[in-house]
CSV table of C-alpha atoms and ligand atoms in Angstrom, one decimal:
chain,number,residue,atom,x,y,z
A,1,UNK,CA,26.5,5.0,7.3
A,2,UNK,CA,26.4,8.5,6.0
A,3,UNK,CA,27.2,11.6,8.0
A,4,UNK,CA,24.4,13.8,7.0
A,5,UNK,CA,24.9,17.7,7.2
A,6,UNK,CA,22.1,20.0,7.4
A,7,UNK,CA,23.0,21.9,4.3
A,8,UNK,CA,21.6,22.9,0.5
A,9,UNK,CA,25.2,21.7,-0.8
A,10,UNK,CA,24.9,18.5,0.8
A,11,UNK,CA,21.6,17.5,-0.7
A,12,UNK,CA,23.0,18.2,-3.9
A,13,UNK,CA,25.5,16.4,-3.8
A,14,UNK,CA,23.7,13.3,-2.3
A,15,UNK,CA,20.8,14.0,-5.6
A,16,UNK,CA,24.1,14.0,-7.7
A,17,UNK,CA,25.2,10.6,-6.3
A,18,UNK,CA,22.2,8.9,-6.7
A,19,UNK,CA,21.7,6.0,-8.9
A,20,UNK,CA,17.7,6.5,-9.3
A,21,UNK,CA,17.9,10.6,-10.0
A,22,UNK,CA,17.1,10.2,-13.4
A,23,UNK,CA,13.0,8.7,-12.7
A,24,UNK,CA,12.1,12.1,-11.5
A,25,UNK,CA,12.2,13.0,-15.0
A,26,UNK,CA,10.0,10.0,-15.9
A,27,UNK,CA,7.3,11.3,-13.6
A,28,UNK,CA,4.8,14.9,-13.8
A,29,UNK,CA,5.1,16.8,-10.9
A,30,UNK,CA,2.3,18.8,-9.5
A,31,UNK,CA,2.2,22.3,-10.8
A,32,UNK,CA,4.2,25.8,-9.8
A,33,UNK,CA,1.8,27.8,-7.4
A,34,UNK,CA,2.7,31.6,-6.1
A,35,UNK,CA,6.4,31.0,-8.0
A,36,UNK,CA,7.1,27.9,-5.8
A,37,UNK,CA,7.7,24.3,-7.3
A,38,UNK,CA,5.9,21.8,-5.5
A,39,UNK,CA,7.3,19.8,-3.1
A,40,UNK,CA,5.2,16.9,-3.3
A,41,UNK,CA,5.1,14.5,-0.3
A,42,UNK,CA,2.0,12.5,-0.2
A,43,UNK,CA,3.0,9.7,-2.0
A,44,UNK,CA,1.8,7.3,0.8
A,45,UNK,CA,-1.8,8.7,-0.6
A,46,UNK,CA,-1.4,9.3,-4.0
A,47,UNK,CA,1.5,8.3,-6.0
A,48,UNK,CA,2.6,10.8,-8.9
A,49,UNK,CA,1.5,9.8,-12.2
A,50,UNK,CA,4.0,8.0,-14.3
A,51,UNK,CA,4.6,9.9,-18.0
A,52,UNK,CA,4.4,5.9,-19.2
A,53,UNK,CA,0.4,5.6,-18.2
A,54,UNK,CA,-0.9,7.9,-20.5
A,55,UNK,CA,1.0,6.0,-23.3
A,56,UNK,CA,-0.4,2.8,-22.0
A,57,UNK,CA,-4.0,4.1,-21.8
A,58,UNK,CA,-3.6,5.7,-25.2
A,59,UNK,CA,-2.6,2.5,-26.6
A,60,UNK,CA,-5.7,0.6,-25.4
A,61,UNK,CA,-7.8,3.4,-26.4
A,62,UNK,CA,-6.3,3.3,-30.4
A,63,UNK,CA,-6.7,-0.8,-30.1
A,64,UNK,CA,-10.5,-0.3,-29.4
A,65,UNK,CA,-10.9,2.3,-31.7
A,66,UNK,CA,-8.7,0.0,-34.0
A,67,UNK,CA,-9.7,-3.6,-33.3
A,68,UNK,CA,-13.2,-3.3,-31.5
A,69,UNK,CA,-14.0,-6.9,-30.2
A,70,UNK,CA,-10.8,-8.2,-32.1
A,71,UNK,CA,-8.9,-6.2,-29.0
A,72,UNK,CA,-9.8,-9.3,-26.7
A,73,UNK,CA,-6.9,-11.3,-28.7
A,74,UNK,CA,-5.2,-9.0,-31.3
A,75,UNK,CA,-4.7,-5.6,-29.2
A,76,UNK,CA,-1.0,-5.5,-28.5
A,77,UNK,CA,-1.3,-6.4,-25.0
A,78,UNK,CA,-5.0,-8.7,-25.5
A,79,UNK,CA,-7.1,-8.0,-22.7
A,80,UNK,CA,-8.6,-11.7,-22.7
A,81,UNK,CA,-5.1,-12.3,-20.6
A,82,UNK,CA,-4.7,-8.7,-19.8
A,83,UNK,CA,-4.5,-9.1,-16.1
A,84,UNK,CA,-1.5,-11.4,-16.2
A,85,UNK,CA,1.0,-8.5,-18.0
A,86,UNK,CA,1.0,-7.1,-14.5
A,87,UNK,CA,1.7,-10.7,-13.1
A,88,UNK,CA,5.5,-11.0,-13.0
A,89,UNK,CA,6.1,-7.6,-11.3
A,90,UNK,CA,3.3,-8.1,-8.5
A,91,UNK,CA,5.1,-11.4,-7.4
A,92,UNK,CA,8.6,-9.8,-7.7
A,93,UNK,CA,7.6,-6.8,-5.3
A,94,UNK,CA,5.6,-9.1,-3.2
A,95,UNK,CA,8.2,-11.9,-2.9
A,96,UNK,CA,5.2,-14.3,-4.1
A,97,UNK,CA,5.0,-16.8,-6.9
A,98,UNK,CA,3.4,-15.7,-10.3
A,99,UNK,CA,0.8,-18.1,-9.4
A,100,UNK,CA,-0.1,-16.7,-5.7
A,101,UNK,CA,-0.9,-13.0,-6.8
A,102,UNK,CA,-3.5,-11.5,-9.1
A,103,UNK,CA,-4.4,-7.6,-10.1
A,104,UNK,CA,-8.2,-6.8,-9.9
A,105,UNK,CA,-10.5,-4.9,-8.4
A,106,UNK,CA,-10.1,-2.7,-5.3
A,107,UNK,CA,-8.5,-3.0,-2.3
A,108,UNK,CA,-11.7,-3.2,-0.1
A,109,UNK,CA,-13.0,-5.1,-2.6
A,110,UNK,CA,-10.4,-7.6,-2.0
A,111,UNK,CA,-11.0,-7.6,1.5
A,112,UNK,CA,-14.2,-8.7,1.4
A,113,UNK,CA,-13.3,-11.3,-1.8
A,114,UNK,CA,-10.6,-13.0,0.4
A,115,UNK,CA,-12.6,-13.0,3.6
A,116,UNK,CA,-15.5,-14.9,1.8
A,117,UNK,CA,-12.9,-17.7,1.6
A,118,UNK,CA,-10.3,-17.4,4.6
A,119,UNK,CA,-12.5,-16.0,7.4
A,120,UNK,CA,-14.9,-19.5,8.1
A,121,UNK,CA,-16.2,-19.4,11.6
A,122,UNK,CA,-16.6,-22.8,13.3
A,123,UNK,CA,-18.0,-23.2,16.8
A,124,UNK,CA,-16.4,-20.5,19.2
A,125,UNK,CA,-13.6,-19.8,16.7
A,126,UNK,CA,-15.3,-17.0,15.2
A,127,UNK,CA,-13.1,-13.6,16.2
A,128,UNK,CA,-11.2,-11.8,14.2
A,129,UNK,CA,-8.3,-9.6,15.3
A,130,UNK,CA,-7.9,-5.7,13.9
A,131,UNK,CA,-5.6,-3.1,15.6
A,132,UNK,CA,-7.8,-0.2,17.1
A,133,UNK,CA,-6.5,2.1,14.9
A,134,UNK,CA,-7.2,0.4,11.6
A,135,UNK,CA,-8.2,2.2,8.5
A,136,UNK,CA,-11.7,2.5,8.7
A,137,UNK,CA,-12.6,0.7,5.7
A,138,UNK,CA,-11.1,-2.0,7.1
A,139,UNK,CA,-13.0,-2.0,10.0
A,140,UNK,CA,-16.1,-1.3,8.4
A,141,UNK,CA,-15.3,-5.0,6.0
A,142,UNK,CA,-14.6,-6.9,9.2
A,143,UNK,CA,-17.7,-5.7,11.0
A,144,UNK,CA,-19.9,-6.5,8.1
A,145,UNK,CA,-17.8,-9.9,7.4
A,146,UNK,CA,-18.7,-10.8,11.7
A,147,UNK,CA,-22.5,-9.9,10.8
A,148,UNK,CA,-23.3,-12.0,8.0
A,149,UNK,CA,-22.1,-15.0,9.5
A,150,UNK,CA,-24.2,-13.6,12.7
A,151,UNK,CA,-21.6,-12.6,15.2
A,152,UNK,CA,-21.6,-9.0,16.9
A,153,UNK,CA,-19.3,-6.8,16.5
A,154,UNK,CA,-18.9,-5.8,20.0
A,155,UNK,CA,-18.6,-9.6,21.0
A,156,UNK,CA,-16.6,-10.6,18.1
A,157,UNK,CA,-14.7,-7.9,16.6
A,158,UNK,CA,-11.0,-7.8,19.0
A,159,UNK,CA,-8.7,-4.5,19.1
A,160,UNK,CA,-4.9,-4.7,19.3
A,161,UNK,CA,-4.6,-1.1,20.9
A,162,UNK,CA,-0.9,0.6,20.1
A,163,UNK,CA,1.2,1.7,23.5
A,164,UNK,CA,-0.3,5.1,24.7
A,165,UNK,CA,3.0,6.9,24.8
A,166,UNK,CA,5.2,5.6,21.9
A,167,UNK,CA,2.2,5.0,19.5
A,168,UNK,CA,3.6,1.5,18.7
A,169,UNK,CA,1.6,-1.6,18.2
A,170,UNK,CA,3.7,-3.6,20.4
A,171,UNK,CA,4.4,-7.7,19.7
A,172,UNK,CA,3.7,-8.6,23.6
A,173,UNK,CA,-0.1,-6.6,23.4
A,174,UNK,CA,-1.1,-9.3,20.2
A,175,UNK,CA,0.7,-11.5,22.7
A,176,UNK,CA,-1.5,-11.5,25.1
A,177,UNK,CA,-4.7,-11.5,23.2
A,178,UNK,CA,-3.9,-14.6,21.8
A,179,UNK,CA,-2.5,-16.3,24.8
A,180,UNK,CA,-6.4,-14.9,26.3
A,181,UNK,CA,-8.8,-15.8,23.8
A,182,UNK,CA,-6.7,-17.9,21.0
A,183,UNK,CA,-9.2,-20.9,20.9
A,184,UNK,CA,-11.8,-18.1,20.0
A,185,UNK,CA,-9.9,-16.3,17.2
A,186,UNK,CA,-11.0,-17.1,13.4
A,187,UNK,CA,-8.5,-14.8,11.4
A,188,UNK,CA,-6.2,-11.3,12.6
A,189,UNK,CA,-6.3,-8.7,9.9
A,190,UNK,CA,-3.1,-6.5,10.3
A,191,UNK,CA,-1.6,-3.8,7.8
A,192,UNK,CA,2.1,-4.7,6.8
A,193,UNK,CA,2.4,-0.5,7.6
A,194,UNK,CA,0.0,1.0,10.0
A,195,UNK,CA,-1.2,4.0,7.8
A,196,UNK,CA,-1.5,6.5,10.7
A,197,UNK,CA,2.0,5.8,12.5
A,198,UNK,CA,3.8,4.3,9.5
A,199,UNK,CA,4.9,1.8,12.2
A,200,UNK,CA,5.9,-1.5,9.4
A,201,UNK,CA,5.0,-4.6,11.3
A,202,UNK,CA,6.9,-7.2,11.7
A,203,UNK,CA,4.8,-9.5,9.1
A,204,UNK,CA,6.8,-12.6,9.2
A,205,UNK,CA,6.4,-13.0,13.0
A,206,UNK,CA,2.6,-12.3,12.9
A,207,UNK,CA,2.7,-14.8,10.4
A,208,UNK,CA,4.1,-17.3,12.4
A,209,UNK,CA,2.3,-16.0,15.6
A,210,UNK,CA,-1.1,-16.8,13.9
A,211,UNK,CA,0.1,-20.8,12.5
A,212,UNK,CA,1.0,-21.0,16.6
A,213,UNK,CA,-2.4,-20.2,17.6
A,214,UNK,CA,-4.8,-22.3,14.8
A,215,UNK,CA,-6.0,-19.1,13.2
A,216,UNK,CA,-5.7,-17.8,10.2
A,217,UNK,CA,-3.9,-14.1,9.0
A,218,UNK,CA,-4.7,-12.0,6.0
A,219,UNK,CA,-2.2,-8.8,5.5
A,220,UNK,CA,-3.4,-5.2,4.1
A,221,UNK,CA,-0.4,-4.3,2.4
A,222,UNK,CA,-1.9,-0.6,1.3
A,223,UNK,CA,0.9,0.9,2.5
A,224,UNK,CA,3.5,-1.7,2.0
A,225,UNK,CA,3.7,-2.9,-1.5
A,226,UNK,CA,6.1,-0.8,-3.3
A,227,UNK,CA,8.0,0.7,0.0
A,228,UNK,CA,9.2,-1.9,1.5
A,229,UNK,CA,10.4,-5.4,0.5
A,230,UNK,CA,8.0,-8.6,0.7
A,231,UNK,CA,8.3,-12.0,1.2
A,232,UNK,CA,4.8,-13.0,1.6
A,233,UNK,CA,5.3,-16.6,-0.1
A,234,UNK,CA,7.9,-17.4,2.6
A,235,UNK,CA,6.5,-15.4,5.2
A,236,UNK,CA,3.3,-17.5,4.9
A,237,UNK,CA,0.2,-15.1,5.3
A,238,UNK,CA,-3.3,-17.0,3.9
A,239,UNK,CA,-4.1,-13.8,1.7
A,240,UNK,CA,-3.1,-10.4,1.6
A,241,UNK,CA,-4.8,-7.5,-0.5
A,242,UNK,CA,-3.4,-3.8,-1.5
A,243,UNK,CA,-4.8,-0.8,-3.7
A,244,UNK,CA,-1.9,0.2,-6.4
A,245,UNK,CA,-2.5,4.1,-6.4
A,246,UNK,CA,-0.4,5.2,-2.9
A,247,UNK,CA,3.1,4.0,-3.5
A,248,UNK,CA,2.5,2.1,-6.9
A,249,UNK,CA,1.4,5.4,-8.3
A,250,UNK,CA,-1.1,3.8,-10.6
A,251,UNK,CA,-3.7,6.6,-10.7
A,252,UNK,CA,-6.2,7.1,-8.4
A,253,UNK,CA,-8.7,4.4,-8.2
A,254,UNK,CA,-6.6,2.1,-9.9
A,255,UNK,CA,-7.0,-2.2,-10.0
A,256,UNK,CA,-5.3,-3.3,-6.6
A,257,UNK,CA,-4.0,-6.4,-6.2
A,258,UNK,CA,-4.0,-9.7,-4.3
A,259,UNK,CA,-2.5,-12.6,-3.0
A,260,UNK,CA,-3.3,-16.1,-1.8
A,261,UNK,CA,-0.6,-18.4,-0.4
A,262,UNK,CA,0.6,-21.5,-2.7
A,263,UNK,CA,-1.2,-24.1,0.3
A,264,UNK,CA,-4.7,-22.6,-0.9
A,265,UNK,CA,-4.3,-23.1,-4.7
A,266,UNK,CA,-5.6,-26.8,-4.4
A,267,UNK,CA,-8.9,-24.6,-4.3
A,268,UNK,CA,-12.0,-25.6,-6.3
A,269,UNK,CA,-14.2,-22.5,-6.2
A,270,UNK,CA,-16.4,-23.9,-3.6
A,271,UNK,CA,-15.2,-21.6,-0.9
A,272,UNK,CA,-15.5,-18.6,-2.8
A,273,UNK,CA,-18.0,-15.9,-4.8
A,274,UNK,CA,-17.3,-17.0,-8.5
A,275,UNK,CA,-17.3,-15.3,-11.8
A,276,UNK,CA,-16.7,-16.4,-15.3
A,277,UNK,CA,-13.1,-14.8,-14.8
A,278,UNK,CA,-12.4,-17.3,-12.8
A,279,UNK,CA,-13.3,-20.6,-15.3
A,280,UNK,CA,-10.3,-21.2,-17.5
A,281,UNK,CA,-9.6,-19.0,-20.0
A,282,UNK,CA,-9.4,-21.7,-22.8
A,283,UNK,CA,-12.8,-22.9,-21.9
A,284,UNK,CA,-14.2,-19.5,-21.2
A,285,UNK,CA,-16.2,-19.1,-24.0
A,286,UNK,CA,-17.6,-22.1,-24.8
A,287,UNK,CA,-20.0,-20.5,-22.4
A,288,UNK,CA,-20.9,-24.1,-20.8
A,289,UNK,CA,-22.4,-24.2,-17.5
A,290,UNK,CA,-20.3,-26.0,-15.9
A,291,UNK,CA,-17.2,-24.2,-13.5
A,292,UNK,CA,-13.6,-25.4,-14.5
A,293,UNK,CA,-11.5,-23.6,-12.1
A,294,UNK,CA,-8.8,-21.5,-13.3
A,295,UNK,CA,-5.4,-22.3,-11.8
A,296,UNK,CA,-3.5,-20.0,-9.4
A,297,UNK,CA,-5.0,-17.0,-7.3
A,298,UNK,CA,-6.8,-16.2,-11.1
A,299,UNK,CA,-9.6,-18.5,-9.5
A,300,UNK,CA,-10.7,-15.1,-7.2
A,301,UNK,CA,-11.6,-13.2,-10.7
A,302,UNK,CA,-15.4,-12.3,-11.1
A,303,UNK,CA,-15.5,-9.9,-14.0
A,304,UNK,CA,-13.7,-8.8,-17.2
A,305,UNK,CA,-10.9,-6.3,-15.7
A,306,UNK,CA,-11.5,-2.7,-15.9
A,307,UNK,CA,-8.9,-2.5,-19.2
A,308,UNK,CA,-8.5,1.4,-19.0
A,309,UNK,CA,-7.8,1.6,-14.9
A,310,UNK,CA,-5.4,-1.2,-15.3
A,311,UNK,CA,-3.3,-0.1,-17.8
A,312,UNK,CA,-1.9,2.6,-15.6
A,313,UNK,CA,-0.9,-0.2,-13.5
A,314,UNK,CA,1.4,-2.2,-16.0
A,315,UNK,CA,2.8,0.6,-16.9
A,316,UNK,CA,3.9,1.6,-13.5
A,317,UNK,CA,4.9,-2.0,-12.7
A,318,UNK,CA,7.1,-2.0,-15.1
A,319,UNK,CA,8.9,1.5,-14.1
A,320,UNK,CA,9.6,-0.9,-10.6
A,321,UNK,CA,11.2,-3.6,-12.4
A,322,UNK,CA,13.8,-1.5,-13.9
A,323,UNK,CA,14.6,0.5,-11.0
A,324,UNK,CA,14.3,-2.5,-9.0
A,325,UNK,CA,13.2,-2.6,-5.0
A,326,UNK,CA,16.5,-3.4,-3.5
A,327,UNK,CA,17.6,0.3,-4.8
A,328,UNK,CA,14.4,1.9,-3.9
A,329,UNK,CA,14.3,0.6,-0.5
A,330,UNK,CA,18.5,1.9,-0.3
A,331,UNK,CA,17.3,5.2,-1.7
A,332,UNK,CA,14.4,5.7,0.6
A,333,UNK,CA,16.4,5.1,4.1
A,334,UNK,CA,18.7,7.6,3.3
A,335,UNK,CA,15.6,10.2,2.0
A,336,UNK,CA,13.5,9.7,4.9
A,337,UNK,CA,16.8,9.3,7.4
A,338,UNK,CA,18.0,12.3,5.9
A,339,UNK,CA,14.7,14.2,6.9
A,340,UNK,CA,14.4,12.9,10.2
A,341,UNK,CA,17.8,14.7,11.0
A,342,UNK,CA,17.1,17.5,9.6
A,343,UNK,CA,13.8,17.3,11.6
A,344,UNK,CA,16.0,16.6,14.9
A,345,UNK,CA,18.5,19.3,14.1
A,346,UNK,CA,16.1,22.0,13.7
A,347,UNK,CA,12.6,21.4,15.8
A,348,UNK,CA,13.6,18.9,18.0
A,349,UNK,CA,10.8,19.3,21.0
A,350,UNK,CA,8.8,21.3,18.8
A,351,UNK,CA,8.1,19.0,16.0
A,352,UNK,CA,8.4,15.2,16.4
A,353,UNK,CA,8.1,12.2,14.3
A,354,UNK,CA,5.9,9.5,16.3
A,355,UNK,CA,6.9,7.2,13.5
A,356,UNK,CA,9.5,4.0,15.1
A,357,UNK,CA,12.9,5.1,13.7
A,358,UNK,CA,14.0,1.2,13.8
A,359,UNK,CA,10.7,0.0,11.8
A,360,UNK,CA,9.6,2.5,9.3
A,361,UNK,CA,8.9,2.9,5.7
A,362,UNK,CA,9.4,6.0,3.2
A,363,UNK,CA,6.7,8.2,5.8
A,364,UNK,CA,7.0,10.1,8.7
A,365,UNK,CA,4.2,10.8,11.1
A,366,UNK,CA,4.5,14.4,12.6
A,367,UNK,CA,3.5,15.8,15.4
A,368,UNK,CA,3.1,19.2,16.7
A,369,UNK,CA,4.7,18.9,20.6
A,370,UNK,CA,4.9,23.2,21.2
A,371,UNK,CA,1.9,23.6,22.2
A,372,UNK,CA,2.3,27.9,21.0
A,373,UNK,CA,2.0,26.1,17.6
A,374,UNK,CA,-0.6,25.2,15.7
A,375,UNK,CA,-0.5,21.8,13.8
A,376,UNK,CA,-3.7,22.3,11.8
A,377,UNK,CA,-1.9,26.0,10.6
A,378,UNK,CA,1.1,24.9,10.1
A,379,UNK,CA,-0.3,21.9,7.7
A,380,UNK,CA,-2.3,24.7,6.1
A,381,UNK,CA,0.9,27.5,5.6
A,382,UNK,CA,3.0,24.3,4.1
A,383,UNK,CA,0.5,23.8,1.6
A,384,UNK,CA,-0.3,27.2,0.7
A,385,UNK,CA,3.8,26.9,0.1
A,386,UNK,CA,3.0,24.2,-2.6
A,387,UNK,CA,4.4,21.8,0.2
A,388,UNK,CA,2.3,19.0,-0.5
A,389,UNK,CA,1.7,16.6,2.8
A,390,UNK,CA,-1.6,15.2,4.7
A,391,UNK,CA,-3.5,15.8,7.7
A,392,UNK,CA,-4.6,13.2,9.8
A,393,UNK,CA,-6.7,13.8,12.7
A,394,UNK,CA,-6.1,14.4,15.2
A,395,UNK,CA,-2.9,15.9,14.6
A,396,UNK,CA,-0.6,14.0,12.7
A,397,UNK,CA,0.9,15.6,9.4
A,398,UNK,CA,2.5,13.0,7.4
A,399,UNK,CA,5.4,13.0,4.8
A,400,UNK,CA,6.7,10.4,2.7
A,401,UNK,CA,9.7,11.0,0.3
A,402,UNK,CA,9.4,8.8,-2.3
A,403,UNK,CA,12.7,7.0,-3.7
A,404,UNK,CA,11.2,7.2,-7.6
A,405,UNK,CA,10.5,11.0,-7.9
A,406,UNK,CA,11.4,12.9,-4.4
A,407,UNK,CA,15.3,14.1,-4.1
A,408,UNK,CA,17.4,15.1,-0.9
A,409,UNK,CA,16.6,18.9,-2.1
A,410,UNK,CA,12.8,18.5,-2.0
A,411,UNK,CA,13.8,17.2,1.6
A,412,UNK,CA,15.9,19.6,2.5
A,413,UNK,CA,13.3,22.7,1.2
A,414,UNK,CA,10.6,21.2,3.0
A,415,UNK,CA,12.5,21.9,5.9
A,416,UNK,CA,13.0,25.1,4.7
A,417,UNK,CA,9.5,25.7,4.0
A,418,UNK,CA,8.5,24.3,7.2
A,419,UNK,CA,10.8,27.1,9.5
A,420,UNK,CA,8.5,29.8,7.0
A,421,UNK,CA,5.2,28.4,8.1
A,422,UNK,CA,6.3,28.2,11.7
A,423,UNK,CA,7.4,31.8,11.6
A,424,UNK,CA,4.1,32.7,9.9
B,1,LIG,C1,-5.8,3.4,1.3
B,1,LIG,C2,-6.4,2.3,2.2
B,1,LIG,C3,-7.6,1.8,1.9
B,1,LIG,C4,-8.5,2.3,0.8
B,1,LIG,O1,-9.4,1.3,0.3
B,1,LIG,P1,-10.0,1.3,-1.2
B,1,LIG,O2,-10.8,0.1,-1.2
B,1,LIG,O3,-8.8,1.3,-2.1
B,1,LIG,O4,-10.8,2.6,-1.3
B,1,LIG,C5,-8.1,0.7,2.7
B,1,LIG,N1,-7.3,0.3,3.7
B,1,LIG,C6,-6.1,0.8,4.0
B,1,LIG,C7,-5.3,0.3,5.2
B,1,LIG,C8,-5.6,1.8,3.3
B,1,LIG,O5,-4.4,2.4,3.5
């Protein structure tokens, strides 16, 4: 445990301690504005951009130019097998297999690919389970998922609604709706961390909680993969899908990323939407017309990967693997701890973190409780500080220091910055 003190001196000296201080340099930060550095906070959004991508992407650009067609097999990373460089670091910061995890497309993307296989209604088993406060584009997936196999939303989509007071999706609420309506329930489709709250779930019990009641259980891991640690292979979800641009800080727009659990990968490509991606490789392009299934979660390719938006992504991955998630994860629950108590020491019952302080991830979820404040102004005099955070509505404003590139000085002159807009 460390005894945090609510002082400049001390935030050095914890920045001076730190193991990871040097990847700040290893990252551009956001530009000076009005003589103020930028205190950048929204990496839960949109990660910082690695100095390494532009190399990469320069690289693939001079192999085109170079190679042309040749690039497919001679460009110093081919992009016939491009995909799999980012491979090896996906299953490490996922706790998966290389075989169980796969980069391409986009998140929602994803969704919808991995639904196409794991959410098969049969008979009255046709629900699926979201929380009520899900990212809409999640919702929006599931709702269209329930309608092409003919089901109505309103009849078929279920809502685990958070507790009213603490915010908190609660274990004994999904409880219940199972214990109600299991024998009707197809697949639950729950974020590892709940992007509003930045409540993290407790994935391995609604793992197990699903097996119990016959259905099956897909995870979002938006705002999970790269802030927390993963075990998915032994935590046993069906399929799990995440975007690489909020804490993999891939650029934005980036490939994302999924996973399908080692039981699946018997799979023949008759449960699935199919591309040539997905035949294998060395038969590719013979150009037959017959489908030889590629092994592993491979199988859910469709096209060619986007070469230039995925570049971005190995490079990034591979700033993980040295710095390694055991030391991110240490670094980040002494950042974000060390804000909370600044938080408590200076606006307790003004400004409060709604965020669980026993299940939480790099972000905080602030509210406004004064009610002679205003949260929207606040949010709006932080940023014309260069502080740079998010606005949710209602009235959430949510940080997230970031082990890679945020210190304990960025923390403790948001704080700073944050008595200034109050006063303003
Ligand atoms: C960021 C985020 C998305 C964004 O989806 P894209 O397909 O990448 O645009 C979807 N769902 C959740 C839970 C997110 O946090």
């Amino acid at each position: 445990m460390v005894n945090f003190e609510a002082t400049r001196a001390f935030a050095q000296s914890m920045d001076a301690a730190d193991p990871l201080r040097e990847y700040r340099e290893q990252f551009h930060m956001p530009m000076q504005r009005n003589g103020l550095s930028c205190i950048y906070l929204c990496g839960n959004s949109l990660g910082l951009q690695p100095k390494l991508a532009a190399q990469y992407v320069h690289e693939e650009l001079e192999d085109w130019a170079n190679l042309g067609v040749e690039g497919h097999l001679h460009a110093r990373r081919p992009w016939l097998p491009y995909h799999r460089f980012a491979t090896g670091n996906l299953a490490a910061l996922t706790g998966s297999e290389d075989r169980e995890v796969v980069a391409m497309n986009t998140l929602t993307v994803n969704l919808h690919m991995m639904m196409t296989t794991f959410y098969r209604p049969q008979g009255k088993r046709r629900k699926i389970v979201i929380e009520s406060t899900a990212f809409p584009s999640d919702r929006f997936a599931v709702m269209s998922q329930l309608r092409l196999h003919g089901h109505d939303p309103d009849d078929a989509l279920i809502e685990w609604v958070p507790d009213e007071t603490s915010n908190e999706l609660r274990i004994e609420d999904l409880q219940a709706i199972l214990d109600r309506e299991g024998d009707e329930i197809a697949l639950l489709l729950l974020p590892g961390v709940q992007y509003y709250s930045g409540q993290v779930l407790p994935m391995r019990e609604l793992c197990a909680m699903a097996r119990a009641t016959g259905c099956r259980i897909g995870l979002d891991l938006a705002h999970a993969i790269g802030n927390i640690a993963l075990e998915l292979h032994a935590w046993g979800p069906d399929f799990a899908a995440w975007c690489t641009y909020k804490y993999l800080n891939s650029g934005p727009g980036a490939v994302g990323g999924a996973f399908v659990h080692a039981r699946h990968l018997d799979a023949d490509g008759t449960q699935q939407l199919l591309g040539w991606w997905g035949h294998i490789e060395k038969t590719r392009f013979k150009m037959g017309p017959t489908f030889t299934p590629a092994p592993g979660a491979d199988l859910w390719q469709l096209s060619n990967p986007p070469i230039l938006s995925l570049a971005p992504v190995i490079a990034s991955l591979s700033i993980f693997a040295k710095a390694g998630m055991d030391r991110l994860r240490e670094k980040s629950i002494l950042l974000t701890g060390f804000m909370d108590f600044l938080l408590q020491n200076d606006f307790a019952g003004r400004i409060e973190s709604i965020t669980p302080a026993a299940a939480r991830g790099c972000q905080l979820s602030l509210v406004v409780l004064d009610k002679t404040l205003d949260a929207r102004g606040i949010f709006e005099t932080l940023h014309a500080q260069n502080v740079i955070t998010d606005w949710r509505e209602p009235n959430v404003i949510r940080v997230a220091p970031v082990p890679l590139y945020n210190s304990f000085e960025d923390v403790f002159d948001f704080t700073e910055r944050l008595h200034k807009a109050i006063r303003a």
